[in-house]
Amino acid sequence: MSSKGSMRSSSDDMNIYRIAPYYYIHVMDLNTNVTRVVNGPKTFIRQDNEKVIFGPEKMVTVPPRHYCIVESPVIRDKDGNVAYDTYGQVKLQHADCEIRFSQEPFPLYPGEVYKQAPKALMVVAANAALRLKATLDFEDKVSKEKRVAGDEWLFEGPGTYMPRKEVEVTETVRATIIQPNQAIKLRARKQTRDRNGINRVTGEEWTVKEVGAYLPGAYEEVMGKLDAYVLTEKKAIHLRAMRTFNDCFSIERKNGEEWLITMTESEAYIPDVYEEVVGVVNITTLNNRQYAVILDPVDANGKPQLGQKKLIKGEKSFFLQPNERLENGIQNVYVLGEDEGLILKANEEFVDTESEAVPRKPGDRWMIRGPMEYVPPVQVEVISKRKAIPLDENEGIYVRDVKSGKVRGVCGITYMLTQDEELWSKELSPTVEELLISNKDPLADRGNYGSKGATAKRDKTKVVTFRVPHNAAVQIYDYKEKKARVVLGPDRVMLGPDEQFTQISLSGGKPKRPNQIKSLCLLLGPDFCTDVLTIETADHARLQLQLAYNWHFKVSDKSQDSLAKLFAVPDFIGDACKAIASRIRGAVASVQFDDFHKNSAKIICAAVFGYDSERKLHSNFIFPANNLTITSIDIQSAEPVDQRTRDALQKSVQLAIEITTNSQEAAARHEAQRLEQEAKGRLERQKISDEAEAERSRKDLLELQAQSAAVESSGQAKAEAQSRAEAARIEGEAAVEQAKLKAEALNIEATAELERLTCAREAEIKYVGEQNELEIAKSKELVAIETEKFASMVKSIGTDTLRAMATAGPENQVKLLQSLGIQSTLITDGSNPINLFNTASGLIGAIEPPQKREKRE
């Protein structure tokens, strides 16, 4: 207000104030410093000792259903009149506030502060409330209650809240809508009494489940909504008590107790504040081919039977009670066929009544066979399920008796293991295992010994089988009987539990290296092997030979003792190559290089096979230890080891090649000379025949020349005449063609000239026409401009001016005659008509209008 008063400071010099209705001013008496209010409508005359410090200002108007706040309001008496002090100054309630509702417009007295403009009263809707808090102690006249500062209460709708200065609105509280199958969780912020009249202590929690709108009390706090768990035939909820209380079914629940709520108790369940939902439990359903074993089952009183088991067979549906669990989940009933069985073990002592009453002790094992359905009781453990193993004649399995430990092989039948039997795995050496898995053909895959074959794992419980190829032998040793047997192919070998293959490890490569070829069977041949050895002659020439031996095993007797000799030498290839190499070295050591170079095959064969009593070469070489027979030797290459020997041998070879070449060149030269003489004779004969033929041709030529001369003399005149006639004809045709071309040229020139003239005339006509159109357009535009100019001039001059200009000449003439004092004068010759209108002009001389002078000029 002081700022508004400062805005009015410029009006201090005014003495008269016309105050409109509903306006007011503040006038201060300068003598007493007392400020009073002057209300309109009024004409206020300011005295010398008075000063208007505020206004004129419009009175405060509070519309209906509104209120405003005035700070430091005036004090009124019982009758509502303003109280004044002894000095005439209004009394104020300093630092206090007054809420004024709808009334007649009122002024603000000096010292009053307009704190809040008119504001609509708060309308509280239904299902809503205002949380009120007392800031001062007062007595509520409506409810007749005494309110202490800090008290809180609700103003519930529907209604209009009339504010008080002692009350503060903290918030608007809206009712919480509780739907079906819902509840709200409340907590007491202070000791209070709820809407049901139940006393609640601070921090206590409870739920409200009545459907509808719930408006929490002043000291009630809504913690949240709780949705009901909808229970079906397949779902239940698992609850745990957080303290000892009575639930909604009036059942006492101990702290920590757990239980289930199913559809039989309630279709929808809202947990209480002291109930904790552990989880939702789904129903367990068993069909007629299932069963389940429950661990720690709950009895009829709800008490868990710890350590016990309960068997439930289908068809059945049930809920697992708290702390109950299924052993191995839902299990299928064992349906056994004719070739199936079960190995069972008793964990407790009981009487087995499956087929007949048989007492079982803990640890007993027995077997039941199909066809049947079997559900094991809780005292029985199913060790394994057995199935009969069908075996062909060439198939088998190793079976071990768990009581005696004896292992045997079962082949060629369908066999099911008993309760005291198990499959036994036969272990073989890694090399034999690899040879069996590789599945290589010993005969066809001889060149692929170093490469690996298939890597599939072998079933160690099956009897080890091996196919012996044709013309091969396999030795098997029984370590239990300490006997060996040899099997000749083609055949199939099946190992017993205590039998092992005799592994063959042969030398390979060039030169031979030991343990290069590994095999389970021995090929009987015929076959060959290649070796590289170094020899030295008597003159110390070292040579490297590559030899190939053909060999085979001589098997005459197929008894086991005779066949056992085949495996007497483990590495027969290495031993044979060493023995043959030793013989060859000994024979070559006593022979010169030249002799060996010329007779190498004979020397080597003699060294290996030897001679008989008749000095004939033996046909083979036999190793008596294993009947290995070498039938032939092939010398594939012989190369000197020493470089000098190699160079000398190369020189001798080159010399032999040169001699052979020279002899061949001489023979070729002699043959060439012979052929040359023959060609010369044929040439001379051909020359003579050609000359005779030339003479005959010359005679024919002379005859033809004579004939041509006669023809030439007679045809020359004819040719000249024909040529002249042809020339004349050609000239005539050329003249005609030339005339035609000239006529065409003239026609083309005339046509072109005519087209040019036509185009020129058309262009000229077009030009003249466009020029005339331009002239016409120009004339039209000039006429339009002149017309517009004349119209503009006439419009600008005006009709009165034109009228004045038209009458100006005659009027001047009349005035001139009147000024001369002449009443009337007329001079005429009597023969010409008189123009009375021009008389005055003739008297004073022709005064031409300016426009006519300009036109004449």
PDB file of C-alpha atoms in Angstrom, residues 34 146 206-207 270 373 407 514 612 656 783 835:
ATOM      1  CA  VAL A  34      -3.776  10.320  12.710  1.00  0.00           C
ATOM      2  CA  LYS A 146     -11.467 -28.106  22.020  1.00  0.00           C
ATOM      3  CA  TRP A 206      -4.424 -54.018   9.992  1.00  0.00           C
ATOM      4  CA  THR A 207      -6.441 -54.628   6.858  1.00  0.00           C
ATOM      5  CA  ILE A 270      -6.325 -62.041   1.158  1.00  0.00           C
ATOM      6  CA  GLU A 373       3.578-103.332 -13.865  1.00  0.00           C
ATOM      7  CA  VAL A 407      34.051-113.629 -16.009  1.00  0.00           C
ATOM      8  CA  PRO A 514      61.952-101.492 -37.036  1.00  0.00           C
ATOM      9  CA  ASP A 612      73.111-126.809 -56.192  1.00  0.00           C
ATOM     10  CA  ALA A 656      80.040 -95.343 -74.634  1.00  0.00           C
ATOM     11  CA  VAL A 783      -5.344   8.084 -77.685  1.00  0.00           C
ATOM     12  CA  ASN A 835     -22.421  38.642 -85.787  1.00  0.00           C
TER      13      ASN A 835
END
